[in-house]
């Protein structure tokens, strides 16, 4: 597929900003439009070094605003749609914004797309959470969807809307379903950055429940490579799982973080469990493997590098913590160790 210009939604978030940086290296002449509302989760410092890049254009705006899309769509050949509300804990406290952004936002992007035949690809970023929890084995792409948080339910709505616009209106949709990403520029409300930055300051690490929950951790650059491959070789109308087979219990990751930072395990504090907390996510990613992708980063190396990044970029995350004290993590950040 020959792509000269691309629209990225949510490009100031964690994966979106890593993807823009990755694209710039791989495709230096690509014109990149970044449409981002700049919610609390965005960080314009993530792409500070792009300010003088003539082929990078930031547009502050909402994916639900069709008038902005009508200006941007004629200019691009492809769309990669990351924009979303992404934190499960927030979706439990205040689900409304998730439904509006994921469902109505994705609907607006798709509905507007009907008119623009110049756009050859709509790569929709879904998530492995839409399958729900699985005790044994792994979900292939054709598994029933069984989301269990307002976040994953909203993402399921968006995923199926994207598919329906392929099936009904023949829009050029591909769906990516990555597992838990980690790496640089991730917001400190999320598990790995929260635990690293709290540990760096000798603050408690709030581990939900018994810490037995398992996630499949995928290094963000491996995910970026998978997404680029889907842009190049993915089949229109198909969904692709992107996993790493790096399944770990939260307690084991917490112990790795304290050990790599040479801190004491007593920093780990067992706290009340997340409501409806999914025990284990696991996806079968044979389909994308057959297209020629597999993750390169070993988890221990990736975690060490991520820790190093947060150590070196204290200013970046201290600003985030100072500026954005959401109630559900403020209490853990501020609490003194007994
Ligand atoms: P993030 O929370 O770091 O960033 C989201 C970005 O979207 C922010 O820059 C925010 O300002 C923007 N945004 C939110 N609402 C918007 C709107 N209405 N209009 C325009 N911009 C808006 O997210 P992330 O962790 O980078 O996740 C990116 C995507 O990948 C999401 O769709 C998420 O569901 C999916 N995903 C994430 C992971 C993960 O582990 N982080 C794993 C699988 C899938
Ligand atoms: O699986 C993909 C999903 O991964 C993405 O779609 C979501 O956008 C992303 O936020 C992530 O969801 P999780 O709920 O898995 O990620 P989170 O970092 O919030 O939590 C990871 C695990 O750590 C989970 O089992 C809950 C636990 N946890 C989390 C926090 C924030 C804790 O034990 N303590 C915490 O303080």
mmCIF file of C-alpha atoms and ligand atoms in Angstrom:
data_model
loop_
_atom_site.group_PDB
_atom_site.id
_atom_site.type_symbol
_atom_site.label_atom_id
_atom_site.label_comp_id
_atom_site.label_asym_id
_atom_site.label_seq_id
_atom_site.Cartn_x
_atom_site.Cartn_y
_atom_site.Cartn_z
ATOM 1 C CA UNK A 1 0.000 0.000 0.000
ATOM 2 C CA UNK A 2 1.441 3.368 -1.002
ATOM 3 C CA UNK A 3 0.875 5.781 1.879
ATOM 4 C CA UNK A 4 2.184 9.353 1.702
ATOM 5 C CA UNK A 5 0.190 10.917 4.503
ATOM 6 C CA UNK A 6 -1.450 9.487 7.585
ATOM 7 C CA UNK A 7 -3.852 10.590 10.311
ATOM 8 C CA UNK A 8 -3.047 9.328 13.796
ATOM 9 C CA UNK A 9 -5.715 9.838 16.461
ATOM 10 C CA UNK A 10 -4.533 10.063 20.080
ATOM 11 C CA UNK A 11 -0.905 10.627 19.040
ATOM 12 C CA UNK A 12 0.098 12.353 22.283
ATOM 13 C CA UNK A 13 -0.724 9.285 24.379
ATOM 14 C CA UNK A 14 1.584 6.414 25.229
ATOM 15 C CA UNK A 15 1.352 4.099 22.210
ATOM 16 C CA UNK A 16 0.385 6.834 19.740
ATOM 17 C CA UNK A 17 3.494 8.915 20.497
ATOM 18 C CA UNK A 18 5.749 5.864 20.350
ATOM 19 C CA UNK A 19 4.140 4.955 17.019
ATOM 20 C CA UNK A 20 4.679 8.447 15.551
ATOM 21 C CA UNK A 21 8.339 8.354 16.616
ATOM 22 C CA UNK A 22 8.670 4.858 15.151
ATOM 23 C CA UNK A 23 7.000 5.878 11.854
ATOM 24 C CA UNK A 24 9.255 8.909 11.498
ATOM 25 C CA UNK A 25 12.314 6.623 11.685
ATOM 26 C CA UNK A 26 10.914 4.010 9.296
ATOM 27 C CA UNK A 27 9.239 6.375 6.812
ATOM 28 C CA UNK A 28 11.090 9.716 6.982
ATOM 29 C CA UNK A 29 9.024 11.325 4.201
ATOM 30 C CA UNK A 30 5.607 10.387 5.540
ATOM 31 C CA UNK A 31 3.340 13.331 6.365
ATOM 32 C CA UNK A 32 1.862 12.737 9.807
ATOM 33 C CA UNK A 33 -1.274 14.447 11.134
ATOM 34 C CA UNK A 34 -1.882 13.944 14.848
ATOM 35 C CA UNK A 35 -5.452 14.613 15.997
ATOM 36 C CA UNK A 36 -5.543 14.671 19.777
ATOM 37 C CA UNK A 37 -7.966 16.247 22.231
ATOM 38 C CA UNK A 38 -5.210 16.512 24.868
ATOM 39 C CA UNK A 39 -7.063 14.864 27.708
ATOM 40 C CA UNK A 40 -5.338 14.303 31.057
ATOM 41 C CA UNK A 41 -3.694 11.219 29.467
ATOM 42 C CA UNK A 42 -1.928 13.165 26.724
ATOM 43 C CA UNK A 43 1.506 14.649 27.160
ATOM 44 C CA UNK A 44 2.764 17.125 24.601
ATOM 45 C CA UNK A 45 6.312 16.568 25.867
ATOM 46 C CA UNK A 46 6.127 13.071 24.346
ATOM 47 C CA UNK A 47 6.800 14.610 20.919
ATOM 48 C CA UNK A 48 8.690 17.745 21.937
ATOM 49 C CA UNK A 49 11.424 17.085 19.388
ATOM 50 C CA UNK A 50 8.849 17.089 16.546
ATOM 51 C CA UNK A 51 8.148 20.827 16.841
ATOM 52 C CA UNK A 52 10.325 21.726 13.846
ATOM 53 C CA UNK A 53 9.389 18.699 11.760
ATOM 54 C CA UNK A 54 7.668 20.134 8.664
ATOM 55 C CA UNK A 55 5.984 16.811 7.945
ATOM 56 C CA UNK A 56 4.364 16.600 11.384
ATOM 57 C CA UNK A 57 1.133 18.508 11.958
ATOM 58 C CA UNK A 58 -0.651 18.552 15.301
ATOM 59 C CA UNK A 59 -4.349 19.366 15.337
ATOM 60 C CA UNK A 60 -5.985 19.772 18.699
ATOM 61 C CA UNK A 61 -9.459 18.369 18.431
ATOM 62 C CA UNK A 62 -11.983 15.722 19.342
ATOM 63 C CA UNK A 63 -12.629 12.606 17.233
ATOM 64 C CA UNK A 64 -16.337 13.226 17.901
ATOM 65 C CA UNK A 65 -16.146 16.522 16.002
ATOM 66 C CA UNK A 66 -17.013 15.755 12.390
ATOM 67 C CA UNK A 67 -16.090 19.252 11.170
ATOM 68 C CA UNK A 68 -12.413 18.650 12.016
ATOM 69 C CA UNK A 69 -12.491 15.248 10.326
ATOM 70 C CA UNK A 70 -13.922 16.827 7.169
ATOM 71 C CA UNK A 71 -10.845 19.095 7.030
ATOM 72 C CA UNK A 72 -8.348 16.312 7.707
ATOM 73 C CA UNK A 73 -9.735 13.371 5.717
ATOM 74 C CA UNK A 74 -9.120 14.827 2.224
ATOM 75 C CA UNK A 75 -5.437 15.229 3.127
ATOM 76 C CA UNK A 76 -4.599 11.644 4.136
ATOM 77 C CA UNK A 77 -4.293 8.149 2.659
ATOM 78 C CA UNK A 78 -4.684 6.178 5.900
ATOM 79 C CA UNK A 79 -5.897 6.465 9.495
ATOM 80 C CA UNK A 80 -4.546 4.752 12.586
ATOM 81 C CA UNK A 81 -7.056 5.196 15.406
ATOM 82 C CA UNK A 82 -5.573 5.087 18.920
ATOM 83 C CA UNK A 83 -7.648 7.784 20.667
ATOM 84 C CA UNK A 84 -9.552 6.382 23.622
ATOM 85 C CA UNK A 85 -10.068 6.599 27.345
ATOM 86 C CA UNK A 86 -7.766 3.809 28.472
ATOM 87 C CA UNK A 87 -7.610 3.334 32.231
ATOM 88 C CA UNK A 88 -9.805 0.529 33.565
ATOM 89 C CA UNK A 89 -9.951 1.996 37.108
ATOM 90 C CA UNK A 90 -11.282 5.279 35.778
ATOM 91 C CA UNK A 91 -13.894 3.428 33.734
ATOM 92 C CA UNK A 92 -15.160 1.847 36.940
ATOM 93 C CA UNK A 93 -15.473 5.230 38.664
ATOM 94 C CA UNK A 94 -16.792 7.244 35.691
ATOM 95 C CA UNK A 95 -17.759 5.154 32.639
ATOM 96 C CA UNK A 96 -19.587 7.888 30.667
ATOM 97 C CA UNK A 97 -16.559 9.386 28.933
ATOM 98 C CA UNK A 98 -15.426 5.897 27.865
ATOM 99 C CA UNK A 99 -18.685 5.195 26.103
ATOM 100 C CA UNK A 100 -18.673 8.593 24.403
ATOM 101 C CA UNK A 101 -15.067 8.398 23.243
ATOM 102 C CA UNK A 102 -14.804 4.727 22.325
ATOM 103 C CA UNK A 103 -18.255 4.218 20.855
ATOM 104 C CA UNK A 104 -19.477 7.608 19.609
ATOM 105 C CA UNK A 105 -15.940 8.757 18.755
ATOM 106 C CA UNK A 106 -15.204 5.655 16.672
ATOM 107 C CA UNK A 107 -18.650 5.888 15.069
ATOM 108 C CA UNK A 108 -17.946 9.512 14.021
ATOM 109 C CA UNK A 109 -14.593 8.564 12.485
ATOM 110 C CA UNK A 110 -16.182 5.691 10.547
ATOM 111 C CA UNK A 111 -19.331 7.502 9.488
ATOM 112 C CA UNK A 112 -17.251 10.391 8.105
ATOM 113 C CA UNK A 113 -14.993 7.911 6.291
ATOM 114 C CA UNK A 114 -17.856 6.686 4.059
ATOM 115 C CA UNK A 115 -17.418 9.743 1.842
ATOM 116 C CA UNK A 116 -13.624 9.653 1.456
ATOM 117 C CA UNK A 117 -12.494 7.097 -1.102
ATOM 118 C CA UNK A 118 -8.927 8.503 -0.986
ATOM 119 C CA UNK A 119 -8.439 6.761 2.393
ATOM 120 C CA UNK A 120 -7.200 3.231 1.783
ATOM 121 C CA UNK A 121 -6.912 2.002 5.351
ATOM 122 C CA UNK A 122 -8.575 2.502 8.739
ATOM 123 C CA UNK A 123 -6.422 0.644 11.260
ATOM 124 C CA UNK A 124 -8.500 0.405 14.403
ATOM 125 C CA UNK A 125 -6.638 -0.169 17.683
ATOM 126 C CA UNK A 126 -8.715 -2.477 19.818
ATOM 127 C CA UNK A 127 -7.478 -4.519 22.806
ATOM 128 C CA UNK A 128 -7.110 -8.090 24.068
ATOM 129 C CA UNK A 129 -9.452 -7.159 26.958
ATOM 130 C CA UNK A 130 -12.503 -7.548 24.747
ATOM 131 C CA UNK A 131 -12.281 -11.365 25.047
ATOM 132 C CA UNK A 132 -12.444 -11.168 28.834
ATOM 133 C CA UNK A 133 -10.604 -13.415 31.235
ATOM 134 C CA UNK A 134 -9.483 -16.975 30.436
ATOM 135 C CA UNK A 135 -8.253 -19.518 32.989
ATOM 136 C CA UNK A 136 -6.391 -21.817 30.596
ATOM 137 C CA UNK A 137 -5.395 -21.563 26.939
ATOM 138 C CA UNK A 138 -5.502 -18.480 24.720
ATOM 139 C CA UNK A 139 -8.186 -16.753 22.660
ATOM 140 C CA UNK A 140 -7.853 -16.766 18.857
ATOM 141 C CA UNK A 141 -9.450 -13.892 16.926
ATOM 142 C CA UNK A 142 -12.752 -15.688 16.256
ATOM 143 C CA UNK A 143 -13.485 -16.297 19.959
ATOM 144 C CA UNK A 144 -16.671 -14.947 21.507
ATOM 145 C CA UNK A 145 -16.217 -11.507 23.049
ATOM 146 C CA UNK A 146 -16.895 -11.282 26.765
ATOM 147 C CA UNK A 147 -15.683 -7.934 28.148
ATOM 148 C CA UNK A 148 -16.118 -7.289 31.835
ATOM 149 C CA UNK A 149 -15.241 -3.660 32.602
ATOM 150 C CA UNK A 150 -16.906 -0.520 31.257
ATOM 151 C CA UNK A 151 -13.589 0.154 29.486
ATOM 152 C CA UNK A 152 -13.437 -3.198 27.722
ATOM 153 C CA UNK A 153 -17.171 -3.155 26.980
ATOM 154 C CA UNK A 154 -16.794 0.253 25.305
ATOM 155 C CA UNK A 155 -13.765 -1.004 23.377
ATOM 156 C CA UNK A 156 -15.809 -4.022 22.271
ATOM 157 C CA UNK A 157 -18.474 -1.651 20.942
ATOM 158 C CA UNK A 158 -15.813 0.246 18.996
ATOM 159 C CA UNK A 159 -14.233 -2.968 17.666
ATOM 160 C CA UNK A 160 -17.556 -4.300 16.368
ATOM 161 C CA UNK A 161 -18.576 -0.923 14.934
ATOM 162 C CA UNK A 162 -15.335 -0.870 12.948
ATOM 163 C CA UNK A 163 -16.088 -4.373 11.664
ATOM 164 C CA UNK A 164 -19.674 -3.447 10.809
ATOM 165 C CA UNK A 165 -18.479 -0.530 8.663
ATOM 166 C CA UNK A 166 -16.277 -2.967 6.752
ATOM 167 C CA UNK A 167 -19.033 -5.541 6.325
ATOM 168 C CA UNK A 168 -21.881 -3.143 5.577
ATOM 169 C CA UNK A 169 -20.204 -0.261 3.748
ATOM 170 C CA UNK A 170 -17.012 -1.999 2.576
ATOM 171 C CA UNK A 171 -14.762 0.484 4.364
ATOM 172 C CA UNK A 172 -11.063 -0.531 4.434
ATOM 173 C CA UNK A 173 -10.948 -1.556 8.091
ATOM 174 C CA UNK A 174 -8.307 -3.687 9.821
ATOM 175 C CA UNK A 175 -8.542 -4.344 13.560
ATOM 176 C CA UNK A 176 -5.503 -4.773 15.840
ATOM 177 C CA UNK A 177 -5.943 -6.310 19.309
ATOM 178 C CA UNK A 178 -2.725 -5.824 21.284
ATOM 179 C CA UNK A 179 -2.049 -7.108 24.790
ATOM 180 C CA UNK A 180 -0.686 -4.968 27.665
ATOM 181 C CA UNK A 181 1.979 -2.606 26.357
ATOM 182 C CA UNK A 182 4.847 -1.289 28.466
ATOM 183 C CA UNK A 183 7.798 0.990 27.752
ATOM 184 C CA UNK A 184 8.726 4.708 27.744
ATOM 185 C CA UNK A 185 6.124 7.523 27.881
ATOM 186 C CA UNK A 186 3.409 5.468 29.599
ATOM 187 C CA UNK A 187 1.201 7.436 31.979
ATOM 188 C CA UNK A 188 2.040 6.900 35.659
ATOM 189 C CA UNK A 189 -1.503 5.800 36.491
ATOM 190 C CA UNK A 190 -0.772 2.423 34.824
ATOM 191 C CA UNK A 191 0.664 -0.539 36.738
ATOM 192 C CA UNK A 192 4.322 -0.690 35.623
ATOM 193 C CA UNK A 193 5.056 3.079 35.569
ATOM 194 C CA UNK A 194 3.160 3.578 38.852
ATOM 195 C CA UNK A 195 5.173 0.887 40.579
ATOM 196 C CA UNK A 196 8.514 2.064 39.145
ATOM 197 C CA UNK A 197 7.968 5.721 40.050
ATOM 198 C CA UNK A 198 6.550 4.965 43.503
ATOM 199 C CA UNK A 199 9.469 2.654 44.229
ATOM 200 C CA UNK A 200 11.953 5.316 43.084
ATOM 201 C CA UNK A 201 10.467 7.603 45.762
ATOM 202 C CA UNK A 202 10.171 4.849 48.377
ATOM 203 C CA UNK A 203 6.395 5.110 48.295
ATOM 204 C CA UNK A 204 4.135 2.033 48.639
ATOM 205 C CA UNK A 205 3.285 -0.109 45.624
ATOM 206 C CA UNK A 206 -0.491 -0.708 45.780
ATOM 207 C CA UNK A 207 -0.991 -4.278 44.574
ATOM 208 C CA UNK A 208 -4.642 -5.164 43.983
ATOM 209 C CA UNK A 209 -6.043 -8.270 45.677
ATOM 210 C CA UNK A 210 -3.485 -11.035 46.023
ATOM 211 C CA UNK A 211 -1.425 -9.897 43.025
ATOM 212 C CA UNK A 212 -2.268 -13.169 41.230
ATOM 213 C CA UNK A 213 -3.719 -11.512 38.112
ATOM 214 C CA UNK A 214 -1.839 -12.188 34.899
ATOM 215 C CA UNK A 215 -1.250 -10.049 31.850
ATOM 216 C CA UNK A 216 0.727 -10.682 28.666
ATOM 217 C CA UNK A 217 3.320 -7.893 28.489
ATOM 218 C CA UNK A 218 4.257 -6.550 25.064
ATOM 219 C CA UNK A 219 7.061 -4.025 24.564
ATOM 220 C CA UNK A 220 5.590 -0.936 22.901
ATOM 221 C CA UNK A 221 8.100 -0.921 20.019
ATOM 222 C CA UNK A 222 7.281 -4.553 19.232
ATOM 223 C CA UNK A 223 3.652 -3.452 19.069
ATOM 224 C CA UNK A 224 4.580 -0.561 16.727
ATOM 225 C CA UNK A 225 6.329 -3.027 14.417
ATOM 226 C CA UNK A 226 3.251 -5.227 14.372
ATOM 227 C CA UNK A 227 1.023 -2.255 13.534
ATOM 228 C CA UNK A 228 3.258 -1.195 10.638
ATOM 229 C CA UNK A 229 3.208 -4.756 9.332
ATOM 230 C CA UNK A 230 -0.597 -4.725 9.448
ATOM 231 C CA UNK A 231 -0.569 -1.474 7.460
ATOM 232 C CA UNK A 232 1.581 -3.155 4.848
ATOM 233 C CA UNK A 233 0.339 -6.746 4.807
ATOM 234 C CA UNK A 234 -2.870 -6.964 6.833
ATOM 235 C CA UNK A 235 -6.024 -8.134 5.090
ATOM 236 C CA UNK A 236 -8.940 -5.710 4.961
ATOM 237 C CA UNK A 237 -11.836 -6.859 7.153
ATOM 238 C CA UNK A 238 -9.667 -8.992 9.430
ATOM 239 C CA UNK A 239 -8.796 -8.720 13.135
ATOM 240 C CA UNK A 240 -5.299 -9.562 14.421
ATOM 241 C CA UNK A 241 -4.214 -10.356 17.965
ATOM 242 C CA UNK A 242 -0.815 -8.921 18.954
ATOM 243 C CA UNK A 243 0.615 -10.750 21.943
ATOM 244 C CA UNK A 244 4.036 -11.565 23.336
ATOM 245 C CA UNK A 245 3.526 -14.771 25.330
ATOM 246 C CA UNK A 246 5.121 -12.924 28.248
ATOM 247 C CA UNK A 247 2.576 -13.893 30.855
ATOM 248 C CA UNK A 248 3.405 -12.808 34.376
ATOM 249 C CA UNK A 249 1.569 -12.412 37.655
ATOM 250 C CA UNK A 250 1.417 -8.848 38.951
ATOM 251 C CA UNK A 251 3.150 -9.899 42.173
ATOM 252 C CA UNK A 252 6.107 -11.235 40.191
ATOM 253 C CA UNK A 253 6.458 -7.992 38.247
ATOM 254 C CA UNK A 254 6.241 -5.987 41.477
ATOM 255 C CA UNK A 255 9.051 -8.127 42.921
ATOM 256 C CA UNK A 256 11.171 -7.673 39.779
ATOM 257 C CA UNK A 257 10.750 -3.888 39.984
ATOM 258 C CA UNK A 258 11.818 -3.665 43.632
ATOM 259 C CA UNK A 259 14.694 -6.039 43.031
ATOM 260 C CA UNK A 260 15.997 -4.182 39.925
ATOM 261 C CA UNK A 261 15.805 -0.923 41.866
ATOM 262 C CA UNK A 262 17.486 -2.545 44.890
ATOM 263 C CA UNK A 263 14.564 -1.603 47.111
ATOM 264 C CA UNK A 264 12.871 -3.596 49.838
ATOM 265 C CA UNK A 265 9.908 -5.890 49.117
ATOM 266 C CA UNK A 266 8.119 -4.369 52.107
ATOM 267 C CA UNK A 267 7.232 -1.500 49.732
ATOM 268 C CA UNK A 268 4.654 -3.833 48.161
ATOM 269 C CA UNK A 269 1.304 -3.216 49.834
ATOM 270 C CA UNK A 270 -1.696 -5.466 49.208
ATOM 271 C CA UNK A 271 -4.765 -3.249 48.787
ATOM 272 C CA UNK A 272 -8.447 -3.726 47.997
ATOM 273 C CA UNK A 273 -8.981 -5.510 44.694
ATOM 274 C CA UNK A 274 -10.235 -3.794 41.529
ATOM 275 C CA UNK A 275 -13.978 -4.417 41.062
ATOM 276 C CA UNK A 276 -14.614 -7.161 38.489
ATOM 277 C CA UNK A 277 -10.845 -7.660 38.149
ATOM 278 C CA UNK A 278 -10.082 -9.995 35.225
ATOM 279 C CA UNK A 279 -7.742 -12.762 36.380
ATOM 280 C CA UNK A 280 -5.888 -13.568 33.184
ATOM 281 C CA UNK A 281 -5.685 -12.263 29.625
ATOM 282 C CA UNK A 282 -4.207 -14.518 26.994
ATOM 283 C CA UNK A 283 -4.419 -14.304 23.229
ATOM 284 C CA UNK A 284 -3.284 -16.612 20.469
ATOM 285 C CA UNK A 285 -1.250 -14.461 18.057
ATOM 286 C CA UNK A 286 -0.464 -17.139 15.440
ATOM 287 C CA UNK A 287 -2.332 -15.145 12.782
ATOM 288 C CA UNK A 288 0.042 -12.166 12.846
ATOM 289 C CA UNK A 289 3.001 -14.502 13.306
ATOM 290 C CA UNK A 290 2.032 -16.063 9.995
ATOM 291 C CA UNK A 291 2.232 -12.606 8.396
ATOM 292 C CA UNK A 292 5.876 -12.443 9.472
ATOM 293 C CA UNK A 293 5.912 -10.683 12.873
ATOM 294 C CA UNK A 294 7.074 -11.738 16.276
ATOM 295 C CA UNK A 295 8.088 -9.740 19.335
ATOM 296 C CA UNK A 296 11.813 -9.156 19.774
ATOM 297 C CA UNK A 297 12.101 -7.790 23.284
ATOM 298 C CA UNK A 298 12.737 -10.141 26.160
ATOM 299 C CA UNK A 299 10.656 -9.012 29.173
ATOM 300 C CA UNK A 300 13.505 -8.709 31.646
ATOM 301 C CA UNK A 301 15.519 -6.504 29.254
ATOM 302 C CA UNK A 302 12.422 -4.465 28.400
ATOM 303 C CA UNK A 303 11.584 -3.907 32.055
ATOM 304 C CA UNK A 304 15.171 -2.900 32.901
ATOM 305 C CA UNK A 305 15.185 -0.408 29.991
ATOM 306 C CA UNK A 306 11.795 0.955 31.042
ATOM 307 C CA UNK A 307 13.021 1.419 34.609
ATOM 308 C CA UNK A 308 16.087 3.204 33.253
ATOM 309 C CA UNK A 309 13.848 5.502 31.172
ATOM 310 C CA UNK A 310 11.757 6.514 34.206
ATOM 311 C CA UNK A 311 14.938 7.046 36.232
ATOM 312 C CA UNK A 312 16.381 9.322 33.551
ATOM 313 C CA UNK A 313 13.107 11.148 32.896
ATOM 314 C CA UNK A 314 12.070 12.020 36.431
ATOM 315 C CA UNK A 315 11.059 15.529 35.339
ATOM 316 C CA UNK A 316 8.597 14.079 32.809
ATOM 317 C CA UNK A 317 6.690 11.936 35.294
ATOM 318 C CA UNK A 318 6.955 14.286 38.259
ATOM 319 C CA UNK A 319 5.081 16.882 36.194
ATOM 320 C CA UNK A 320 2.392 14.331 35.422
ATOM 321 C CA UNK A 321 2.022 13.334 39.060
ATOM 322 C CA UNK A 322 1.971 16.949 40.244
ATOM 323 C CA UNK A 323 -0.533 18.130 37.645
ATOM 324 C CA UNK A 324 -2.951 15.292 37.693
ATOM 325 C CA UNK A 325 -3.798 13.831 41.076
ATOM 326 C CA UNK A 326 -6.743 11.593 40.355
ATOM 327 C CA UNK A 327 -8.201 10.426 43.603
ATOM 328 C CA UNK A 328 -7.595 6.750 43.089
ATOM 329 C CA UNK A 329 -3.827 6.998 42.954
ATOM 330 C CA UNK A 330 -3.254 10.193 44.863
ATOM 331 C CA UNK A 331 -3.754 8.359 48.137
ATOM 332 C CA UNK A 332 -1.012 5.853 47.326
ATOM 333 C CA UNK A 333 1.459 8.410 46.040
ATOM 334 C CA UNK A 334 1.111 10.695 49.012
ATOM 335 C CA UNK A 335 0.967 8.089 51.748
ATOM 336 C CA UNK A 336 4.000 7.882 54.000
ATOM 337 C CA UNK A 337 5.530 4.484 54.708
ATOM 338 C CA UNK A 338 4.881 3.406 58.263
HETATM 339 P P1 LIG B 1 -3.354 6.808 26.366
HETATM 340 O O1 LIG B 1 -4.395 6.901 27.417
HETATM 341 O O2 LIG B 1 -1.916 6.910 26.762
HETATM 342 O O3 LIG B 1 -3.598 7.952 25.263
HETATM 343 C C1 LIG B 1 -4.847 8.197 24.715
HETATM 344 C C2 LIG B 1 -4.734 9.452 23.851
HETATM 345 O O4 LIG B 1 -6.002 9.666 23.204
HETATM 346 C C3 LIG B 1 -4.424 10.719 24.638
HETATM 347 O O5 LIG B 1 -3.408 11.460 23.995
HETATM 348 C C4 LIG B 1 -5.751 11.474 24.634
HETATM 349 O O6 LIG B 1 -5.608 12.891 24.721
HETATM 350 C C5 LIG B 1 -6.341 11.032 23.307
HETATM 351 N N1 LIG B 1 -7.810 11.169 23.275
HETATM 352 C C6 LIG B 1 -8.699 10.694 24.191
HETATM 353 N N2 LIG B 1 -9.952 11.021 23.840
HETATM 354 C C7 LIG B 1 -9.859 11.693 22.654
HETATM 355 C C8 LIG B 1 -10.813 12.272 21.775
HETATM 356 N N3 LIG B 1 -12.120 12.244 22.056
HETATM 357 N N4 LIG B 1 -10.378 12.869 20.646
HETATM 358 C C9 LIG B 1 -9.053 12.927 20.363
HETATM 359 N N5 LIG B 1 -8.094 12.405 21.166
HETATM 360 C C10 LIG B 1 -8.497 11.796 22.301
HETATM 361 O O7 LIG B 1 -3.624 5.481 25.548
HETATM 362 P P2 LIG B 1 -2.640 4.281 25.144
HETATM 363 O O8 LIG B 1 -2.345 3.466 26.332
HETATM 364 O O9 LIG B 1 -1.548 4.849 24.323
HETATM 365 O O10 LIG B 1 -3.631 3.426 24.225
HETATM 366 C C11 LIG B 1 -3.812 3.767 22.855
HETATM 367 C C12 LIG B 1 -4.858 2.846 22.247
HETATM 368 O O11 LIG B 1 -4.401 1.491 22.346
HETATM 369 C C13 LIG B 1 -6.209 2.865 22.924
HETATM 370 O O12 LIG B 1 -7.205 2.711 21.942
HETATM 371 C C14 LIG B 1 -6.185 1.651 23.843
HETATM 372 O O13 LIG B 1 -7.487 1.170 24.099
HETATM 373 C C15 LIG B 1 -5.378 0.685 23.021
HETATM 374 N N6 LIG B 1 -4.623 -0.319 23.772
HETATM 375 C C16 LIG B 1 -3.764 0.049 24.762
HETATM 376 C C17 LIG B 1 -2.996 -0.921 25.402
HETATM 377 C C18 LIG B 1 -2.028 -0.545 26.496
HETATM 378 O O14 LIG B 1 -1.474 -1.456 27.130
HETATM 379 N N7 LIG B 1 -1.760 0.724 26.744
HETATM 380 C C19 LIG B 1 -3.121 -2.270 25.045
HETATM 381 C C20 LIG B 1 -4.043 -2.613 24.045
HETATM 382 C C21 LIG B 1 -4.765 -1.628 23.403
HETATM 383 O O1 LIG B 2 -4.760 -5.651 28.038
HETATM 384 C C1 LIG B 2 -4.677 -4.421 27.358
HETATM 385 C C2 LIG B 2 -5.096 -3.318 28.295
HETATM 386 O O2 LIG B 2 -4.053 -3.177 29.250
HETATM 387 C C3 LIG B 2 -5.357 -1.994 27.588
HETATM 388 O O3 LIG B 2 -6.440 -2.174 26.703
HETATM 389 C C4 LIG B 2 -5.666 -0.901 28.620
HETATM 390 O O4 LIG B 2 -5.835 0.352 27.991
HETATM 391 C C5 LIG B 2 -4.498 -0.821 29.588
HETATM 392 O O5 LIG B 2 -4.756 0.149 30.584
HETATM 393 C C6 LIG B 2 -4.240 -2.175 30.232
HETATM 394 O O6 LIG B 2 -5.307 -2.552 31.147
HETATM 395 P P1 LIG B 2 -4.962 -3.280 32.549
HETATM 396 O O7 LIG B 2 -6.083 -3.090 33.460
HETATM 397 O O8 LIG B 2 -4.461 -4.655 32.323
HETATM 398 O O9 LIG B 2 -3.693 -2.380 32.973
HETATM 399 P P2 LIG B 2 -3.301 -1.654 34.353
HETATM 400 O O10 LIG B 2 -1.928 -1.091 34.139
HETATM 401 O O11 LIG B 2 -4.340 -0.743 34.848
HETATM 402 O O12 LIG B 2 -3.201 -2.894 35.355
HETATM 403 C C7 LIG B 2 -2.380 -4.018 35.084
HETATM 404 C C8 LIG B 2 -2.592 -5.007 36.211
HETATM 405 O O13 LIG B 2 -2.053 -4.448 37.424
HETATM 406 C C9 LIG B 2 -4.049 -5.318 36.503
HETATM 407 O O14 LIG B 2 -4.185 -6.676 36.874
HETATM 408 C C10 LIG B 2 -4.388 -4.425 37.698
HETATM 409 C C11 LIG B 2 -3.066 -4.351 38.441
HETATM 410 N N1 LIG B 2 -2.833 -3.094 39.188
HETATM 411 C C12 LIG B 2 -2.959 -1.921 38.513
HETATM 412 C C13 LIG B 2 -2.767 -0.724 39.154
HETATM 413 C C14 LIG B 2 -2.922 0.591 38.417
HETATM 414 C C15 LIG B 2 -2.462 -3.124 40.529
HETATM 415 O O15 LIG B 2 -2.321 -4.203 41.134
HETATM 416 N N2 LIG B 2 -2.265 -1.941 41.167
HETATM 417 C C16 LIG B 2 -2.413 -0.729 40.535
HETATM 418 O O16 LIG B 2 -2.218 0.329 41.192
#
